[in-house]
Amino acid sequence: MGKSLMIVDDSATMRKIIMRTVRMSGLEFDRTEEAGSGVEALQKLQGGPVDVILCDINMPEMNGTELVKKARELPTCSNTKIVMVSTESAQDLIDQVMHDGADGYITKPFTPEKFQEKLTPLLN
Amino acid sequence: MITTMSLRDSLLDSAKEVFETMAFMALEEVADEQEGPGLENETLLGTITFKGDLEGCLAICCGCRCARTIGANMLGADPDEPMSDNDMSDAIGEVANMVMGALKARIQEEVGTMEVSIPSVVRGRELRNSLGERASKISVMVNLEEEHSVQFSLLYRESQA
């Protein structure tokens, strides 16, 4: 069965760049969707599960760390893999967000190889 | 405290990393640091502020044609295709965001915790950013693909708190 992907970032340009980089990495998703904020992402996730979420951290309204915590409370997200994609590289922040329920972390700037390295183990 | 020269090198290295990785563009420093992007009158100024033991503002300033080229490269689009003002501004904001992130990763061991804002972008003529009298300023002028001028600047001071 095909996999689904949601990209959550307040920047429309960054969502397109991430989508392009995922395609360049060779990873294939049958269904992709986007959300411009944590609030919008939660609304969409309540409607049905996705396999993978790529999520920014610094966003207005609801940041990525809050989204991870709230998503983990949803029954529809029990098997969802959440990977943070952020410019933040402080190890204590990475440790915290992984503790809160994220499954991986990719720092910006990123390469297609980095997406392949981080996402492939989560998809198998 | 981190030295001006070290900050300057880190800023340039960060900008190179972001442009090479995300926009597939080669970036080369040029000698004249005093003049802003002079190819066009109207420019975009992307800024992002930070606070902590060191506080200040990182800025990227370039002409609209340059911003369109950067955006197109980041999105894998044709630079001659029309690009909305929103997409162009968004691209410059993301560049500021990523350069700040890359810079932070390079210097945070020396300067301690840095809290970074969300980027903002303005468009206009003769745009300048300022942080008051006690601030230090680093300015780096670069050429992108030997065609476009881009100015990076870092205004900073030790925290007053």
XYZ file of N, CA and C in Angstrom:
855
model
N 0.842 -1.199 0.000
C 0.000 0.000 0.000
C 0.880 1.253 0.000
N 0.463 2.281 -0.747
C 1.274 3.489 -0.878
C 1.355 4.287 0.401
N 2.416 5.056 0.520
C 2.631 5.864 1.727
C 2.130 7.291 1.500
N 1.828 7.936 2.623
C 1.371 9.326 2.546
C 2.290 10.235 3.344
N 2.381 11.488 2.908
C 3.301 12.452 3.500
C 2.586 13.780 3.734
N 2.852 14.391 4.903
C 2.371 15.746 5.150
C 3.573 16.643 5.471
N 3.620 17.799 4.823
C 4.689 18.773 5.091
C 4.085 19.956 5.821
N 4.648 20.276 6.991
C 4.116 21.372 7.808
C 5.194 22.448 7.942
N 4.940 23.598 7.357
C 5.889 24.716 7.433
C 5.098 25.993 7.131
N 5.389 27.062 7.856
C 4.645 28.306 7.617
C 5.085 28.985 6.324
N 6.211 28.587 5.771
C 6.676 29.162 4.511
C 6.246 28.277 3.335
N 5.431 28.860 2.437
C 4.982 28.108 1.257
C 6.178 27.715 0.396
N 7.162 28.604 0.322
C 8.366 28.310 -0.466
C 9.109 27.114 0.116
N 9.259 27.100 1.442
C 9.971 25.981 2.059
C 9.211 24.677 1.877
N 7.868 24.726 1.903
C 7.103 23.493 1.669
C 7.395 22.950 0.263
N 7.470 23.864 -0.710
C 7.774 23.433 -2.088
C 9.195 22.879 -2.179
N 10.129 23.529 -1.492
C 11.529 23.071 -1.526
C 11.648 21.681 -0.902
N 10.956 21.486 0.203
C 11.003 20.173 0.859
C 10.394 19.112 -0.065
N 9.268 19.451 -0.684
C 8.619 18.504 -1.612
C 9.581 18.139 -2.747
N 10.233 19.158 -3.288
C 11.181 18.925 -4.378
C 12.343 18.033 -3.910
N 12.842 18.319 -2.697
C 13.984 17.557 -2.179
C 13.592 16.103 -1.906
N 12.374 15.905 -1.427
C 11.900 14.532 -1.204
C 11.876 13.778 -2.539
N 11.360 14.455 -3.574
C 11.320 13.805 -4.901
C 12.729 13.486 -5.388
N 13.654 14.452 -5.177
C 15.045 14.242 -5.614
C 15.709 13.092 -4.849
N 15.228 12.834 -3.641
C 15.833 11.774 -2.822
C 15.455 10.383 -3.326
N 14.459 10.317 -4.211
C 14.039 9.028 -4.745
C 12.938 8.378 -3.931
N 12.557 8.974 -2.831
C 11.479 8.417 -2.016
C 10.142 8.707 -2.685
N 9.240 7.745 -2.628
C 7.967 7.920 -3.327
C 6.799 7.865 -2.353
N 5.922 8.834 -2.498
C 4.700 8.868 -1.693
C 3.510 8.944 -2.644
N 2.476 8.144 -2.353
C 1.288 8.156 -3.202
C 0.429 9.376 -2.952
N 0.472 9.866 -1.712
C -0.378 11.010 -1.364
C 0.452 12.004 -0.574
N 0.404 13.263 -0.978
C 1.117 14.303 -0.227
C 0.157 15.449 0.057
N 0.320 16.043 1.218
C -0.469 17.234 1.536
C 0.385 18.191 2.343
N -0.088 19.425 2.438
C 0.673 20.472 3.110
C -0.183 21.148 4.165
N 0.496 21.710 5.161
C -0.188 22.552 6.148
C 0.715 23.734 6.452
N 0.109 24.915 6.562
C 0.896 26.138 6.779
C 1.078 26.489 8.241
N 0.522 25.669 9.127
C 0.689 25.927 10.568
C 0.408 24.641 11.336
N 0.798 24.635 12.594
C 0.511 23.481 13.438
C -0.980 23.282 13.612
N -1.718 24.374 13.689
C -3.167 24.303 13.869
C -3.814 23.627 12.654
N -3.410 24.072 11.469
C -3.961 23.485 10.238
C -3.587 22.002 10.133
N -2.364 21.672 10.529
C -1.921 20.272 10.475
C -2.778 19.402 11.394
N -3.026 19.877 12.600
C -3.838 19.102 13.550
C -5.245 18.862 13.021
N -5.831 19.920 12.415
C -7.169 19.773 11.844
C -7.185 18.680 10.781
N -6.169 18.682 9.923
C -6.104 17.681 8.855
C -5.869 16.283 9.430
N -5.022 16.202 10.466
C -4.702 14.895 11.053
C -5.904 14.283 11.773
N -6.794 15.125 12.275
C -7.990 14.607 12.929
C -8.899 13.899 11.919
N -8.745 14.282 10.655
C -9.570 13.688 9.603
C -9.053 12.349 9.115
N -7.827 12.029 9.393
C -7.273 10.761 8.931
C -5.768 10.725 9.078
N -5.200 9.526 9.131
C -3.767 9.403 9.388
C -2.898 9.666 8.153
N -1.650 10.011 8.408
C -0.635 10.006 7.353
C 0.536 9.166 7.865
N 1.356 8.679 6.949
C 2.478 7.833 7.372
C 3.645 8.656 7.905
N 3.930 9.785 7.237
C 5.089 10.587 7.621
C 4.721 12.070 7.665
N 5.152 12.752 8.718
C 5.016 14.214 8.784
C 6.416 14.806 8.816
N 6.669 15.759 7.933
C 7.903 16.560 7.986
C 7.499 17.918 8.528
N 8.065 18.297 9.667
C 7.509 19.432 10.402
C 8.575 20.447 10.823
N 8.325 21.703 10.499
C 9.189 22.804 10.950
C 9.006 23.003 12.461
N 9.932 23.701 13.093
C 9.772 23.992 14.527
C 9.301 25.426 14.747
N 10.033 26.389 14.184
C 9.683 27.797 14.436
C 8.537 28.241 13.528
N 7.336 28.181 14.074
C 6.153 28.606 13.324
C 5.271 29.439 14.245
N 4.570 30.430 13.674
C 3.625 31.175 14.499
C 2.405 30.318 14.839
N 1.576 30.782 15.725
C 0.343 30.107 16.187
C 0.658 28.882 17.046
N 1.150 27.830 16.413
C 1.532 26.634 17.167
C 2.858 26.132 16.601
N 3.891 26.083 17.441
C 5.189 25.674 16.891
C 5.262 24.145 16.759
N 6.351 23.688 16.153
C 6.480 22.266 15.838
C 6.538 21.370 17.063
N 7.145 21.846 18.136
C 7.235 20.999 19.339
C 5.848 20.797 19.958
N 5.041 21.855 19.942
C 3.659 21.723 20.443
C 2.869 20.769 19.556
N 3.081 20.888 18.240
C 2.355 20.025 17.305
C 2.676 18.550 17.557
N 3.958 18.255 17.794
C 4.346 16.855 18.058
C 3.586 16.321 19.273
N 3.581 17.110 20.349
C 2.900 16.649 21.575
C 1.410 16.416 21.330
N 0.768 17.355 20.626
C -0.679 17.228 20.384
C -0.970 16.104 19.390
N -0.121 15.949 18.387
C -0.335 14.888 17.400
C -0.245 13.518 18.067
N 0.650 13.390 19.034
C 0.818 12.091 19.712
C -0.397 11.723 20.569
N -1.242 12.716 20.859
C -2.463 12.433 21.627
C -3.602 11.962 20.713
N -3.427 12.115 19.406
C -4.483 11.727 18.467
C -4.392 10.230 18.143
N -5.521 9.526 18.191
C -5.505 8.100 17.812
C -5.051 7.901 16.371
N -5.355 8.889 15.500
C -4.992 8.746 14.076
C -3.478 8.840 13.844
N -2.741 9.296 14.859
C -1.286 9.486 14.666
C -0.444 8.471 15.429
N -1.062 7.410 15.899
C -0.306 6.465 16.726
C 0.847 5.814 15.959
N 0.664 5.633 14.651
C 1.738 4.998 13.861
C 2.467 5.977 12.942
N 2.127 7.239 13.054
C 2.737 8.242 12.167
C 4.176 8.526 12.580
N 5.057 8.592 11.603
C 6.451 8.973 11.874
C 6.572 10.486 11.691
N 7.086 11.144 12.712
C 7.222 12.609 12.650
C 8.704 12.972 12.637
N 9.103 13.673 11.590
C 10.505 14.106 11.458
C 10.540 15.630 11.421
N 11.296 16.209 12.331
C 11.406 17.657 12.388
C 12.406 18.134 11.334
N 12.089 19.249 10.683
C 12.996 19.849 9.688
C 13.173 21.311 10.098
N 14.337 21.635 10.635
C 14.486 22.964 11.250
C 15.908 23.504 11.119
N 16.023 24.820 11.242
C 17.361 25.432 11.286
C 17.969 25.296 12.675
N 17.149 24.962 13.655
C 17.651 24.822 15.031
C 18.543 23.591 15.130
N 19.738 23.767 15.692
C 20.649 22.625 15.772
C 21.157 22.364 17.185
N 20.599 23.072 18.170
C 21.044 22.872 19.552
C 20.658 21.462 20.014
N 21.634 20.725 20.543
C 21.397 19.334 20.902
C 20.315 19.175 21.965
N 20.240 20.114 22.915
C 19.222 19.970 23.965
C 17.811 20.107 23.387
N 17.654 20.956 22.370
C 16.349 21.094 21.723
C 16.006 19.820 20.953
N 16.992 19.276 20.250
C 16.772 18.035 19.495
C 16.387 16.906 20.459
N 17.122 16.800 21.574
C 16.813 15.759 22.571
C 15.390 15.935 23.098
N 15.004 17.183 23.349
C 13.682 17.453 23.914
C 12.572 17.051 22.953
N 12.728 17.442 21.692
C 11.662 17.157 20.724
C 11.587 15.653 20.408
N 12.732 14.966 20.471
C 12.715 13.505 20.289
C 12.025 12.854 21.490
N 12.269 13.394 22.664
C 11.615 12.892 23.881
C 10.108 13.120 23.812
N 9.709 14.241 23.208
C 8.280 14.581 23.117
C 7.530 13.756 22.074
N 8.269 13.002 21.251
C 7.560 12.118 20.326
C 8.002 12.167 18.883
N 8.987 13.001 18.554
C 9.484 13.006 17.172
C 10.309 11.741 16.923
N 10.337 11.314 15.659
C 11.080 10.101 15.301
C 12.402 10.411 14.606
N 12.606 11.661 14.216
C 13.839 12.009 13.527
C 14.003 13.518 13.448
N 15.183 13.935 13.007
C 15.478 15.369 12.974
C 16.412 15.662 11.808
N 16.017 16.610 10.978
C 16.850 17.029 9.836
C 17.076 18.526 9.968
N 18.342 18.959 9.895
C 18.613 20.397 9.993
C 18.667 21.017 8.590
N 18.178 22.269 8.507
C 18.306 23.065 7.282
C 19.638 23.810 7.351
N 20.365 23.962 6.264
C 20.093 23.450 4.917
C 20.263 21.940 4.851
N 19.509 21.326 3.918
C 19.516 19.868 3.811
C 19.770 19.441 2.370
N 20.036 18.159 2.209
C 20.272 17.595 0.874
C 19.287 16.438 0.646
N 19.072 16.031 -0.613
C 18.230 14.851 -0.855
C 18.774 13.611 -0.138
N 20.096 13.501 -0.073
C 20.714 12.339 0.594
C 20.330 12.279 2.072
N 20.240 13.456 2.687
C 19.881 13.507 4.106
C 18.453 13.005 4.319
N 17.540 13.395 3.414
C 16.166 12.908 3.520
C 16.114 11.387 3.347
N 16.886 10.905 2.379
C 16.896 9.465 2.140
C 17.412 8.717 3.368
N 18.502 9.254 3.943
C 19.132 8.608 5.108
C 18.177 8.568 6.310
N 17.460 9.654 6.526
C 16.610 9.739 7.720
C 15.245 9.068 7.530
N 14.705 9.131 6.295
C 13.340 8.648 6.094
C 13.255 7.164 5.728
N 14.245 6.665 5.003
C 14.166 5.271 4.548
C 13.968 4.283 5.706
N 14.739 4.390 6.802
C 14.517 3.426 7.896
C 13.126 3.541 8.515
N 12.556 4.732 8.473
C 11.238 4.926 9.078
C 10.115 4.380 8.196
N 10.375 4.283 6.905
C 9.341 3.825 5.972
C 9.291 2.310 5.848
N 10.360 1.637 6.284
C 10.420 0.176 6.130
C 9.843 -0.543 7.354
N 34.705 36.352 24.625
C 33.733 36.751 23.603
C 34.306 36.489 22.211
N 33.445 36.100 21.323
C 33.846 35.770 19.962
C 34.388 37.020 19.247
N 35.384 36.831 18.387
C 35.992 37.979 17.710
C 35.213 38.343 16.448
N 35.394 39.597 16.037
C 34.727 40.074 14.824
C 35.161 39.252 13.614
N 36.452 38.935 13.547
C 36.968 38.183 12.395
C 36.361 36.784 12.351
N 36.260 36.165 13.522
C 35.688 34.834 13.590
C 34.205 34.856 13.176
N 33.490 35.873 13.631
C 32.080 36.009 13.250
C 31.929 36.220 11.744
N 32.824 37.033 11.205
C 32.781 37.330 9.775
C 32.994 36.052 8.957
N 34.017 35.276 9.347
C 34.293 34.020 8.646
C 33.111 33.064 8.761
N 32.530 33.013 9.949
C 31.391 32.109 10.165
C 30.186 32.541 9.335
N 29.981 33.847 9.238
C 28.862 34.366 8.432
C 29.044 33.984 6.961
N 30.251 34.176 6.454
C 30.534 33.855 5.053
C 30.402 32.354 4.800
N 30.951 31.542 5.698
C 30.851 30.082 5.547
C 29.387 29.628 5.580
N 28.613 30.251 6.444
C 27.192 29.886 6.562
C 26.447 30.226 5.278
N 26.710 31.421 4.749
C 26.056 31.844 3.510
C 26.442 30.903 2.362
N 27.717 30.542 2.298
C 28.167 29.625 1.232
C 27.453 28.285 1.345
N 27.371 27.765 2.563
C 26.726 26.468 2.771
C 25.264 26.499 2.303
N 24.557 27.543 2.671
C 23.134 27.637 2.321
C 22.954 27.770 0.811
N 23.727 28.639 0.175
C 23.547 28.857 -1.263
C 23.970 27.640 -2.077
N 25.051 26.992 -1.664
C 25.509 25.829 -2.417
C 24.545 24.655 -2.248
N 24.023 24.465 -1.031
C 23.181 23.305 -0.754
C 21.752 23.501 -1.237
N 21.185 24.689 -0.987
C 19.753 24.881 -1.225
C 19.432 25.576 -2.551
N 20.369 26.389 -3.056
C 20.080 27.110 -4.299
C 21.017 26.680 -5.426
N 21.952 25.797 -5.121
C 22.903 25.291 -6.121
C 23.612 26.451 -6.823
N 24.014 27.438 -6.038
C 24.662 28.626 -6.588
C 26.002 28.852 -5.902
N 27.009 29.172 -6.723
C 28.329 29.468 -6.174
C 28.369 30.916 -5.698
N 29.026 31.110 -4.597
C 29.044 32.437 -3.971
C 30.503 32.832 -3.745
N 30.837 34.053 -4.150
C 32.223 34.493 -3.992
C 32.251 35.880 -3.363
N 33.103 36.040 -2.355
C 33.196 37.333 -1.686
C 33.861 38.354 -2.606
N 33.348 39.584 -2.582
C 33.993 40.655 -3.336
C 34.540 41.691 -2.363
N 35.520 42.439 -2.823
C 36.272 43.299 -1.906
C 35.472 44.474 -1.370
N 34.663 45.097 -2.208
C 34.015 46.336 -1.796
C 32.844 46.065 -0.853
N 33.051 46.300 0.435
C 32.019 45.994 1.424
C 31.078 47.165 1.668
N 31.460 48.318 1.198
C 30.692 49.502 1.583
C 29.432 49.703 0.743
N 29.487 49.325 -0.510
C 28.335 49.553 -1.367
C 27.344 48.399 -1.293
N 26.078 48.724 -1.227
C 25.047 47.702 -1.219
C 24.835 47.185 -2.621
N 23.867 46.253 -2.787
C 23.600 45.735 -4.128
C 23.243 46.864 -5.085
N 24.110 47.096 -6.048
C 23.956 48.282 -6.868
C 23.382 48.038 -8.243
N 22.987 46.790 -8.510
C 22.511 46.491 -9.852
C 21.119 47.058 -10.107
N 20.342 47.184 -9.064
C 18.976 47.663 -9.226
C 18.668 48.619 -8.090
N 17.716 49.497 -8.298
C 17.358 50.441 -7.246
C 16.528 49.792 -6.146
N 15.564 48.988 -6.588
C 14.678 48.398 -5.584
C 15.279 47.095 -5.053
N 15.293 46.970 -3.748
C 15.915 45.787 -3.147
C 14.968 45.117 -2.162
N 15.302 43.877 -1.843
C 14.616 43.164 -0.775
C 15.578 43.031 0.399
N 15.072 43.287 1.583
C 15.883 43.152 2.794
C 15.219 42.105 3.686
N 15.900 40.987 3.847
C 15.413 39.932 4.743
C 16.174 40.006 6.052
N 15.454 40.042 7.146
C 16.134 40.156 8.455
C 15.616 39.094 9.419
N 16.485 38.761 10.345
C 16.100 37.832 11.412
C 16.867 38.256 12.671
N 16.168 38.373 13.760
C 16.821 38.858 14.991
C 17.146 37.688 15.913
N 18.087 37.936 16.810
C 18.453 36.908 17.796
C 18.721 37.575 19.131
N 18.489 36.834 20.187
C 18.794 37.369 21.512
C 19.385 36.262 22.384
N 20.071 36.697 23.417
C 20.803 35.790 24.297
C 21.942 36.601 24.879
N 23.092 35.972 25.155
C 24.247 36.751 25.608
C 24.684 37.733 24.524
N 24.474 37.308 23.291
C 24.712 38.177 22.141
C 23.355 38.452 21.505
N 23.070 39.724 21.219
C 21.789 40.029 20.585
C 22.023 40.862 19.339
N 21.125 40.756 18.391
C 21.311 41.530 17.174
C 20.416 41.083 16.040
N 20.906 41.319 14.832
C 20.088 41.099 13.650
C 20.974 40.686 12.468
N 20.582 39.635 11.786
C 21.261 39.232 10.560
C 20.395 39.674 9.389
N 21.026 40.215 8.347
C 20.258 40.689 7.195
C 20.881 40.223 5.892
N 20.009 39.999 4.912
C 20.454 39.753 3.538
C 19.738 40.768 2.670
N 20.500 41.429 1.798
C 19.923 42.457 0.944
C 20.338 42.201 -0.500
N 19.359 42.173 -1.403
C 19.683 41.967 -2.817
C 18.605 42.592 -3.691
N 18.921 42.747 -4.965
C 17.964 43.298 -5.912
C 16.858 42.300 -6.225
N 15.772 42.802 -6.814
C 14.613 41.942 -7.088
C 14.945 40.851 -8.113
N 15.732 41.216 -9.123
C 16.078 40.218 -10.141
C 16.893 39.085 -9.519
N 17.799 39.475 -8.627
C 18.615 38.491 -7.909
C 17.725 37.606 -7.036
N 16.780 38.237 -6.324
C 15.888 37.470 -5.438
C 15.070 36.461 -6.238
N 14.646 36.886 -7.437
C 13.863 35.994 -8.300
C 14.716 34.791 -8.721
N 15.985 35.057 -9.045
C 16.884 33.975 -9.452
C 17.128 33.002 -8.294
N 17.345 33.563 -7.103
C 17.560 32.708 -5.923
C 16.319 31.839 -5.685
N 15.139 32.486 -5.714
C 13.896 31.747 -5.491
C 13.705 30.645 -6.522
N 13.950 30.981 -7.796
C 13.778 29.999 -8.871
C 14.730 28.822 -8.678
N 15.975 29.113 -8.307
C 16.943 28.026 -8.090
C 16.529 27.133 -6.919
N 16.037 27.762 -5.862
C 15.624 26.972 -4.693
C 14.434 26.077 -5.020
N 13.560 26.576 -5.901
C 12.348 25.818 -6.234
C 12.521 24.935 -7.469
N 13.671 25.048 -8.113
C 13.879 24.278 -9.332
C 13.043 24.792 -10.482
N 12.760 26.092 -10.483
C 11.924 26.691 -11.522
C 12.791 27.451 -12.527
N 12.190 27.822 -13.638
C 12.881 28.617 -14.647
C 12.958 30.069 -14.166
N 14.169 30.658 -14.090
C 14.284 32.037 -13.600
C 13.551 33.064 -14.460
N 13.274 32.694 -15.727
C 12.557 33.630 -16.593
C 11.036 33.542 -16.426
N 10.590 32.511 -15.709
C 9.148 32.388 -15.443
C 8.744 33.437 -14.419
N 7.526 33.959 -14.517
C 7.090 34.932 -13.517
C 7.042 34.307 -12.118
N 7.419 35.102 -11.130
C 7.353 34.635 -9.739
C 6.617 35.695 -8.931
N 5.713 35.269 -8.096
C 4.928 36.240 -7.323
C 5.827 36.955 -6.302
N 5.403 38.159 -5.928
C 6.151 38.901 -4.909
C 6.232 38.110 -3.612
N 5.147 37.417 -3.288
C 5.124 36.609 -2.063
C 6.178 35.515 -2.091
N 6.258 34.804 -3.219
C 7.239 33.713 -3.334
C 8.667 34.247 -3.259
N 8.874 35.414 -3.895
C 10.214 36.017 -3.892
C 10.604 36.409 -2.456
N 9.688 37.061 -1.748
C 9.956 37.469 -0.361
C 10.148 36.254 0.537
N 9.305 35.257 0.325
C 9.372 34.037 1.129
C 10.741 33.366 0.967
N 11.237 33.354 -0.281
C 12.539 32.724 -0.540
C 13.661 33.465 0.193
N 13.622 34.792 0.148
C 14.665 35.575 0.824
C 14.561 35.412 2.346
N 13.335 35.340 2.857
C 13.146 35.089 4.289
C 13.724 33.749 4.695
N 13.511 32.742 3.845
C 14.043 31.413 4.157
C 15.572 31.391 4.097
N 16.140 32.136 3.154
C 17.604 32.213 3.097
C 18.132 32.837 4.390
N 17.504 33.940 4.820
C 17.929 34.584 6.080
C 17.814 33.601 7.246
N 16.716 32.875 7.268
C 16.472 31.894 8.326
C 17.553 30.804 8.342
N 17.875 30.290 7.161
C 18.846 29.192 7.099
C 20.264 29.671 7.361
N 20.609 30.870 6.874
C 21.957 31.395 7.158
C 22.093 31.633 8.664
N 21.027 32.156 9.281
C 21.062 32.367 10.731
C 21.241 31.039 11.464
N 20.507 30.008 11.005
C 20.621 28.691 11.634
C 22.020 28.116 11.498
N 22.588 28.254 10.296
C 23.933 27.735 10.057
C 24.971 28.520 10.867
N 24.767 29.824 10.972
C 25.677 30.663 11.772
C 25.579 30.286 13.247
N 24.366 30.118 13.710
C 24.146 29.757 15.116
C 24.859 28.436 15.452
N 24.739 27.470 14.539
C 25.399 26.178 14.775
C 26.912 26.339 14.890
N 27.458 27.307 14.145
C 28.911 27.503 14.161
C 29.401 28.248 15.397
N 28.569 29.123 15.950
C 29.088 30.007 17.016
C 28.470 29.766 18.389
N 27.459 28.900 18.484
C 26.740 28.837 19.759
C 27.597 28.306 20.910
N 28.628 27.527 20.598
C 29.497 27.076 21.687
C 30.225 28.249 22.331
N 30.544 29.237 21.520
C 31.280 30.399 22.041
C 30.368 31.459 22.643
N 29.179 31.627 22.062
C 28.328 32.734 22.520
C 27.173 32.283 23.416
N 26.999 30.988 23.596
C 25.926 30.497 24.458
C 24.584 30.461 23.756
N 23.525 30.422 24.551
C 22.178 30.270 24.001
C 21.798 31.447 23.110
N 21.204 31.138 21.976
C 20.688 32.177 21.085
C 19.253 31.836 20.736
N 18.358 32.774 20.994
C 16.961 32.591 20.620
C 16.726 33.373 19.339
N 16.189 32.714 18.332
C 16.082 33.325 17.002
C 14.616 33.587 16.660
N 14.368 34.726 16.017
C 12.990 35.096 15.648
C 12.588 34.444 14.328
N 11.371 34.714 13.916
C 10.903 34.333 12.577
C 11.350 35.432 11.608
N 11.810 35.085 10.401
C 12.329 36.125 9.498
C 11.248 37.065 8.968
N 11.667 38.272 8.630
C 10.739 39.187 7.964
C 11.449 39.815 6.763
N 10.680 40.172 5.765
C 11.249 40.711 4.516
C 10.508 41.983 4.138
N 11.263 43.026 3.798
C 10.656 44.248 3.279
C 11.270 44.554 1.907
N 10.496 45.288 1.111
C 10.956 45.632 -0.242
C 10.915 47.148 -0.383
N 11.974 47.745 -0.907
C 11.973 49.187 -1.076
C 13.319 49.685 -1.567
N 13.527 50.990 -1.406
C 14.776 51.596 -1.874
C 15.618 52.057 -0.683
N 16.933 51.939 -0.812
C 17.879 52.399 0.209
C 17.522 51.865 1.596
N 17.268 50.586 1.662
C 16.890 49.981 2.942
C 18.128 49.786 3.812
N 18.005 50.097 5.091
C 19.108 49.926 6.050
C 18.544 49.340 7.331
N 19.337 48.526 8.004
C 18.932 48.081 9.329
C 19.876 48.691 10.370
N 19.362 48.905 11.573
C 20.142 49.588 12.601
C 19.854 48.976 13.968
N 20.847 49.070 14.841
C 20.682 48.487 16.183
C 21.161 49.469 17.260
N 21.321 50.709 16.916
C 21.755 51.693 17.911
C 23.260 51.863 17.944
N 23.727 52.759 18.806
C 25.138 53.182 18.789
C 26.124 52.132 19.281
N 25.733 51.311 20.240
C 26.691 50.373 20.822
C 26.879 49.109 19.993
N 26.201 49.049 18.877
C 26.252 47.820 18.089
C 27.494 47.768 17.196
N 27.999 46.572 17.001
C 29.059 46.340 16.016
C 28.405 45.842 14.735
N 29.082 46.091 13.623
C 28.510 45.652 12.350
C 29.551 44.927 11.507
N 29.122 43.800 10.970
C 29.940 43.069 10.003
C 29.161 43.075 8.692
N 29.841 43.407 7.627
C 29.175 43.427 6.336
C 30.007 42.638 5.322
N 29.361 41.751 4.616
C 30.053 40.933 3.616
C 29.308 41.048 2.302
N 30.013 41.498 1.289
C 29.412 41.597 -0.041
C 29.877 40.408 -0.878
N 28.924 39.744 -1.533
C 29.292 38.584 -2.348
C 28.688 38.704 -3.739
N 29.274 37.953 -4.659
C 28.720 37.777 -5.992
C 28.151 36.377 -6.104
N 26.952 36.285 -6.671
C 26.347 34.979 -6.914
C 26.487 34.671 -8.391
N 27.106 33.540 -8.689
C 27.267 33.119 -10.077
C 27.882 34.227 -10.928
N 28.713 35.064 -10.325
C 29.397 36.180 -10.987
C 28.422 37.137 -11.664
N 27.198 37.168 -11.186
C 26.190 37.977 -11.868
C 25.421 38.886 -10.916
N 25.108 38.382 -9.749
C 24.259 39.122 -8.819
C 25.042 39.527 -7.568
N 24.763 40.741 -7.078
C 25.377 41.187 -5.829
C 24.411 40.954 -4.665
N 24.954 40.418 -3.601
C 24.170 40.197 -2.383
C 24.993 40.676 -1.194
N 24.335 41.396 -0.292
C 25.031 41.862 0.904
C 24.473 41.152 2.136
N 25.375 40.573 2.904
C 24.999 40.008 4.204
C 25.538 40.940 5.278
N 24.743 41.188 6.284
C 25.258 41.994 7.393
C 24.800 41.413 8.722
N 25.633 41.662 9.703
C 25.332 41.191 11.047
C 25.554 42.348 12.008
N 24.470 42.791 12.621
C 24.548 43.820 13.660
C 24.439 43.102 14.995
N 25.325 43.403 15.938
C 25.270 42.660 17.190
C 25.869 43.460 18.341
N 25.495 43.091 19.534
C 26.079 43.674 20.739
C 25.865 42.689 21.882
N 26.663 42.873 22.922
C 26.454 42.033 24.103
C 25.140 42.429 24.743
N 24.458 41.445 25.307
C 23.135 41.700 25.865
C 23.182 42.750 26.964
N 22.155 43.616 26.978
C 22.082 44.656 28.000
C 21.361 44.160 29.246
N 20.780 42.958 29.149
C 19.999 42.435 30.297
C 20.929 42.077 31.465
